[in-house]
Amino acid sequence: MSRRNGLIICISGPSGAGKGTVLGLVRDMFPGMGTSISVTTRQPRGTEQEGVEYFFRTKDEFEQMIADGEILEYDTYVGNYYGTPAAYLRRLSSEGTDCMLDLTVAGSIALKKIFGRDALTIFLMPPSLEVLEERLRGRGTETEDKIRSRLSQAEAEMKRVDEFDYTVVNDDLDRAVEEVRNLILKKQEENS
Ligand code: 5GP
């Protein structure tokens, strides 16, 4: 059994920066890696299912969870709440299971404050705002309004990149995946 706490690996970066793709590929490289399912007040998209991609809750239910101390950190993003359930992540960490999370910038910074040296924060940077806009439009899942909100959130988030442990530019998928993998391996070694 591992004698160190599980790492809380927090990945942030603008929506459309390829975060989901990078995370999926990195996760495949670490078969024992845990994951945290967030709570959100946004509506399920496409084939998303309760308890798989997210726990979908109403605003009132979400606010009750905050009041009850069940949420470790939360943020609002494009008009909805997103939060990390406390009990599950704390348990994984104390059991020594590393866990990878996809969070807003504020979320990663909040978990770094809570977990300190057990946390690793990585900012996944798109090559440029133009490329980001193209990728967002290419997804074809959002309205123009939502795309504009996501872009302005992206600009604001990119200003906080210095608060992260590392930045990885996602101009080449394979290279970005390799870089994230190496940062995780290095941190696992540092903490053991
Ligand atoms: P989406 O609506 O595209 O699934 O997610 C929108 C954003 O919410 C993503 O950029 C993701 O990083 C962020 N997010 C998802 N879950 C959480 C969470 O538990 N906490 C925070 N702070 N952000 C989250």
PDB file of N, CA and C and ligand atoms in Angstrom, residues 11-15 19 36-40 42 45 48 54 73-75 77 82-85 101-108 139 142 150 157, ligand 1:
ATOM      1  N   ILE A  11      -6.288  19.929 -13.525  1.00  0.00           N
ATOM      2  CA  ILE A  11      -6.003  20.458 -14.859  1.00  0.00           C
ATOM      3  C   ILE A  11      -7.036  21.536 -15.183  1.00  0.00           C
ATOM      4  N   SER A  12      -6.538  22.709 -15.538  1.00  0.00           N
ATOM      5  CA  SER A  12      -7.424  23.794 -15.964  1.00  0.00           C
ATOM      6  C   SER A  12      -6.984  24.283 -17.323  1.00  0.00           C
ATOM      7  N   GLY A  13      -7.851  25.064 -17.916  1.00  0.00           N
ATOM      8  CA  GLY A  13      -7.522  25.635 -19.210  1.00  0.00           C
ATOM      9  C   GLY A  13      -8.830  25.940 -19.866  1.00  0.00           C
ATOM     10  N   PRO A  14      -8.829  26.889 -20.786  1.00  0.00           N
ATOM     11  CA  PRO A  14     -10.072  27.278 -21.417  1.00  0.00           C
ATOM     12  C   PRO A  14     -10.779  26.098 -22.063  1.00  0.00           C
ATOM     13  N   SER A  15     -12.093  26.142 -21.987  1.00  0.00           N
ATOM     14  CA  SER A  15     -12.908  25.156 -22.678  1.00  0.00           C
ATOM     15  C   SER A  15     -12.576  25.252 -24.163  1.00  0.00           C
ATOM     16  N   LYS A  19      -8.708  20.149 -23.506  1.00  0.00           N
ATOM     17  CA  LYS A  19      -8.501  19.607 -22.160  1.00  0.00           C
ATOM     18  C   LYS A  19      -9.072  18.188 -22.027  1.00  0.00           C
ATOM     19  N   SER A  36     -12.853  12.270  -9.859  1.00  0.00           N
ATOM     20  CA  SER A  36     -13.882  12.830  -8.999  1.00  0.00           C
ATOM     21  C   SER A  36     -15.030  13.269  -9.894  1.00  0.00           C
ATOM     22  N   ILE A  37     -16.227  12.872  -9.571  1.00  0.00           N
ATOM     23  CA  ILE A  37     -17.377  13.314 -10.370  1.00  0.00           C
ATOM     24  C   ILE A  37     -17.947  14.562  -9.710  1.00  0.00           C
ATOM     25  N   SER A  38     -17.968  15.652 -10.461  1.00  0.00           N
ATOM     26  CA  SER A  38     -18.418  16.933  -9.925  1.00  0.00           C
ATOM     27  C   SER A  38     -19.934  17.030  -9.893  1.00  0.00           C
ATOM     28  N   VAL A  39     -20.396  17.994  -9.115  1.00  0.00           N
ATOM     29  CA  VAL A  39     -21.823  18.326  -9.074  1.00  0.00           C
ATOM     30  C   VAL A  39     -22.008  19.591  -9.913  1.00  0.00           C
ATOM     31  N   THR A  40     -23.051  19.641 -10.718  1.00  0.00           N
ATOM     32  CA  THR A  40     -23.305  20.856 -11.496  1.00  0.00           C
ATOM     33  C   THR A  40     -24.800  21.167 -11.561  1.00  0.00           C
ATOM     34  N   ARG A  42     -25.804  22.716 -14.363  1.00  0.00           N
ATOM     35  CA  ARG A  42     -26.150  22.826 -15.787  1.00  0.00           C
ATOM     36  C   ARG A  42     -26.915  21.591 -16.242  1.00  0.00           C
ATOM     37  N   ARG A  45     -25.825  17.336 -21.315  1.00  0.00           N
ATOM     38  CA  ARG A  45     -25.693  17.519 -22.775  1.00  0.00           C
ATOM     39  C   ARG A  45     -25.665  16.145 -23.429  1.00  0.00           C
ATOM     40  N   GLU A  48     -24.929  12.515 -21.881  1.00  0.00           N
ATOM     41  CA  GLU A  48     -24.453  12.565 -20.487  1.00  0.00           C
ATOM     42  C   GLU A  48     -25.466  11.941 -19.522  1.00  0.00           C
ATOM     43  N   TYR A  54     -21.394  13.872 -14.520  1.00  0.00           N
ATOM     44  CA  TYR A  54     -21.668  14.782 -13.396  1.00  0.00           C
ATOM     45  C   TYR A  54     -22.794  14.222 -12.546  1.00  0.00           C
ATOM     46  N   GLU A  73     -14.827  22.726  -3.021  1.00  0.00           N
ATOM     47  CA  GLU A  73     -14.642  24.008  -3.718  1.00  0.00           C
ATOM     48  C   GLU A  73     -15.727  24.075  -4.765  1.00  0.00           C
ATOM     49  N   TYR A  74     -16.126  25.287  -5.115  1.00  0.00           N
ATOM     50  CA  TYR A  74     -17.089  25.412  -6.216  1.00  0.00           C
ATOM     51  C   TYR A  74     -16.844  26.726  -6.930  1.00  0.00           C
ATOM     52  N   ASP A  75     -17.367  26.803  -8.137  1.00  0.00           N
ATOM     53  CA  ASP A  75     -17.185  28.000  -8.946  1.00  0.00           C
ATOM     54  C   ASP A  75     -18.438  28.140  -9.814  1.00  0.00           C
ATOM     55  N   TYR A  77     -19.626  28.975 -13.688  1.00  0.00           N
ATOM     56  CA  TYR A  77     -19.066  28.992 -15.037  1.00  0.00           C
ATOM     57  C   TYR A  77     -20.231  29.073 -16.009  1.00  0.00           C
ATOM     58  N   TYR A  82     -20.518  24.664 -10.475  1.00  0.00           N
ATOM     59  CA  TYR A  82     -19.786  23.405 -10.601  1.00  0.00           C
ATOM     60  C   TYR A  82     -19.018  23.224  -9.296  1.00  0.00           C
ATOM     61  N   GLY A  83     -19.055  22.037  -8.702  1.00  0.00           N
ATOM     62  CA  GLY A  83     -18.341  21.859  -7.448  1.00  0.00           C
ATOM     63  C   GLY A  83     -17.814  20.449  -7.260  1.00  0.00           C
ATOM     64  N   THR A  84     -16.801  20.336  -6.413  1.00  0.00           N
ATOM     65  CA  THR A  84     -16.163  19.054  -6.117  1.00  0.00           C
ATOM     66  C   THR A  84     -16.723  18.489  -4.815  1.00  0.00           C
ATOM     67  N   PRO A  85     -17.347  17.310  -4.855  1.00  0.00           N
ATOM     68  CA  PRO A  85     -17.818  16.703  -3.604  1.00  0.00           C
ATOM     69  C   PRO A  85     -16.625  16.406  -2.674  1.00  0.00           C
ATOM     70  N   LEU A 101      -8.455  15.792 -11.943  1.00  0.00           N
ATOM     71  CA  LEU A 101      -9.689  16.568 -12.047  1.00  0.00           C
ATOM     72  C   LEU A 101      -9.583  17.656 -13.107  1.00  0.00           C
ATOM     73  N   ASP A 102     -10.713  17.921 -13.730  1.00  0.00           N
ATOM     74  CA  ASP A 102     -10.834  18.978 -14.737  1.00  0.00           C
ATOM     75  C   ASP A 102     -11.625  20.111 -14.085  1.00  0.00           C
ATOM     76  N   LEU A 103     -10.957  21.243 -13.827  1.00  0.00           N
ATOM     77  CA  LEU A 103     -11.568  22.305 -13.018  1.00  0.00           C
ATOM     78  C   LEU A 103     -11.392  23.671 -13.648  1.00  0.00           C
ATOM     79  N   THR A 104     -12.242  24.612 -13.251  1.00  0.00           N
ATOM     80  CA  THR A 104     -11.978  26.001 -13.625  1.00  0.00           C
ATOM     81  C   THR A 104     -10.689  26.440 -12.920  1.00  0.00           C
ATOM     82  N   VAL A 105     -10.153  27.564 -13.366  1.00  0.00           N
ATOM     83  CA  VAL A 105      -8.917  28.092 -12.772  1.00  0.00           C
ATOM     84  C   VAL A 105      -9.086  28.283 -11.264  1.00  0.00           C
ATOM     85  N   ALA A 106     -10.196  28.899 -10.877  1.00  0.00           N
ATOM     86  CA  ALA A 106     -10.422  29.150  -9.445  1.00  0.00           C
ATOM     87  C   ALA A 106     -10.491  27.829  -8.679  1.00  0.00           C
ATOM     88  N   GLY A 107     -11.059  26.799  -9.315  1.00  0.00           N
ATOM     89  CA  GLY A 107     -11.168  25.493  -8.673  1.00  0.00           C
ATOM     90  C   GLY A 107      -9.803  24.872  -8.410  1.00  0.00           C
ATOM     91  N   SER A 108      -8.921  24.913  -9.393  1.00  0.00           N
ATOM     92  CA  SER A 108      -7.574  24.346  -9.210  1.00  0.00           C
ATOM     93  C   SER A 108      -6.820  25.090  -8.121  1.00  0.00           C
ATOM     94  N   ARG A 139     -16.957  22.461 -32.470  1.00  0.00           N
ATOM     95  CA  ARG A 139     -17.696  21.468 -31.684  1.00  0.00           C
ATOM     96  C   ARG A 139     -19.173  21.445 -32.049  1.00  0.00           C
ATOM     97  N   GLU A 142     -22.709  24.464 -29.048  1.00  0.00           N
ATOM     98  CA  GLU A 142     -23.124  25.625 -28.250  1.00  0.00           C
ATOM     99  C   GLU A 142     -23.747  26.711 -29.118  1.00  0.00           C
ATOM    100  N   ARG A 150     -17.860  31.646 -23.177  1.00  0.00           N
ATOM    101  CA  ARG A 150     -16.717  30.769 -22.944  1.00  0.00           C
ATOM    102  C   ARG A 150     -15.414  31.466 -23.345  1.00  0.00           C
ATOM    103  N   GLU A 157      -9.342  33.670 -17.572  1.00  0.00           N
ATOM    104  CA  GLU A 157      -8.617  32.559 -16.947  1.00  0.00           C
ATOM    105  C   GLU A 157      -7.138  32.574 -17.326  1.00  0.00           C
TER     106      GLU A 157
HETATM  107  P1  5GP B   1     -18.665  21.674 -19.020  1.00  0.00           P
HETATM  108  O1  5GP B   1     -19.938  22.450 -18.867  1.00  0.00           O
HETATM  109  O2  5GP B   1     -18.022  21.915 -20.348  1.00  0.00           O
HETATM  110  O3  5GP B   1     -18.816  20.215 -18.681  1.00  0.00           O
HETATM  111  O4  5GP B   1     -17.651  22.236 -17.931  1.00  0.00           O
HETATM  112  C1  5GP B   1     -17.384  23.580 -17.852  1.00  0.00           C
HETATM  113  C2  5GP B   1     -16.178  23.825 -16.963  1.00  0.00           C
HETATM  114  O5  5GP B   1     -16.464  23.469 -15.621  1.00  0.00           O
HETATM  115  C3  5GP B   1     -14.958  23.013 -17.373  1.00  0.00           C
HETATM  116  O6  5GP B   1     -13.981  23.928 -17.801  1.00  0.00           O
HETATM  117  C4  5GP B   1     -14.533  22.284 -16.140  1.00  0.00           C
HETATM  118  O7  5GP B   1     -13.161  22.445 -15.987  1.00  0.00           O
HETATM  119  C5  5GP B   1     -15.269  22.998 -15.027  1.00  0.00           C
HETATM  120  N1  5GP B   1     -15.612  22.133 -13.910  1.00  0.00           N
HETATM  121  C6  5GP B   1     -16.171  20.903 -13.959  1.00  0.00           C
HETATM  122  N2  5GP B   1     -16.345  20.425 -12.730  1.00  0.00           N
HETATM  123  C7  5GP B   1     -15.852  21.352 -11.861  1.00  0.00           C
HETATM  124  C8  5GP B   1     -15.744  21.430 -10.424  1.00  0.00           C
HETATM  125  O8  5GP B   1     -16.101  20.523  -9.671  1.00  0.00           O
HETATM  126  N3  5GP B   1     -15.208  22.568  -9.920  1.00  0.00           N
HETATM  127  C9  5GP B   1     -14.781  23.592 -10.690  1.00  0.00           C
HETATM  128  N4  5GP B   1     -14.246  24.645 -10.077  1.00  0.00           N
HETATM  129  N5  5GP B   1     -14.854  23.545 -12.034  1.00  0.00           N
HETATM  130  C10 5GP B   1     -15.392  22.440 -12.614  1.00  0.00           C
END
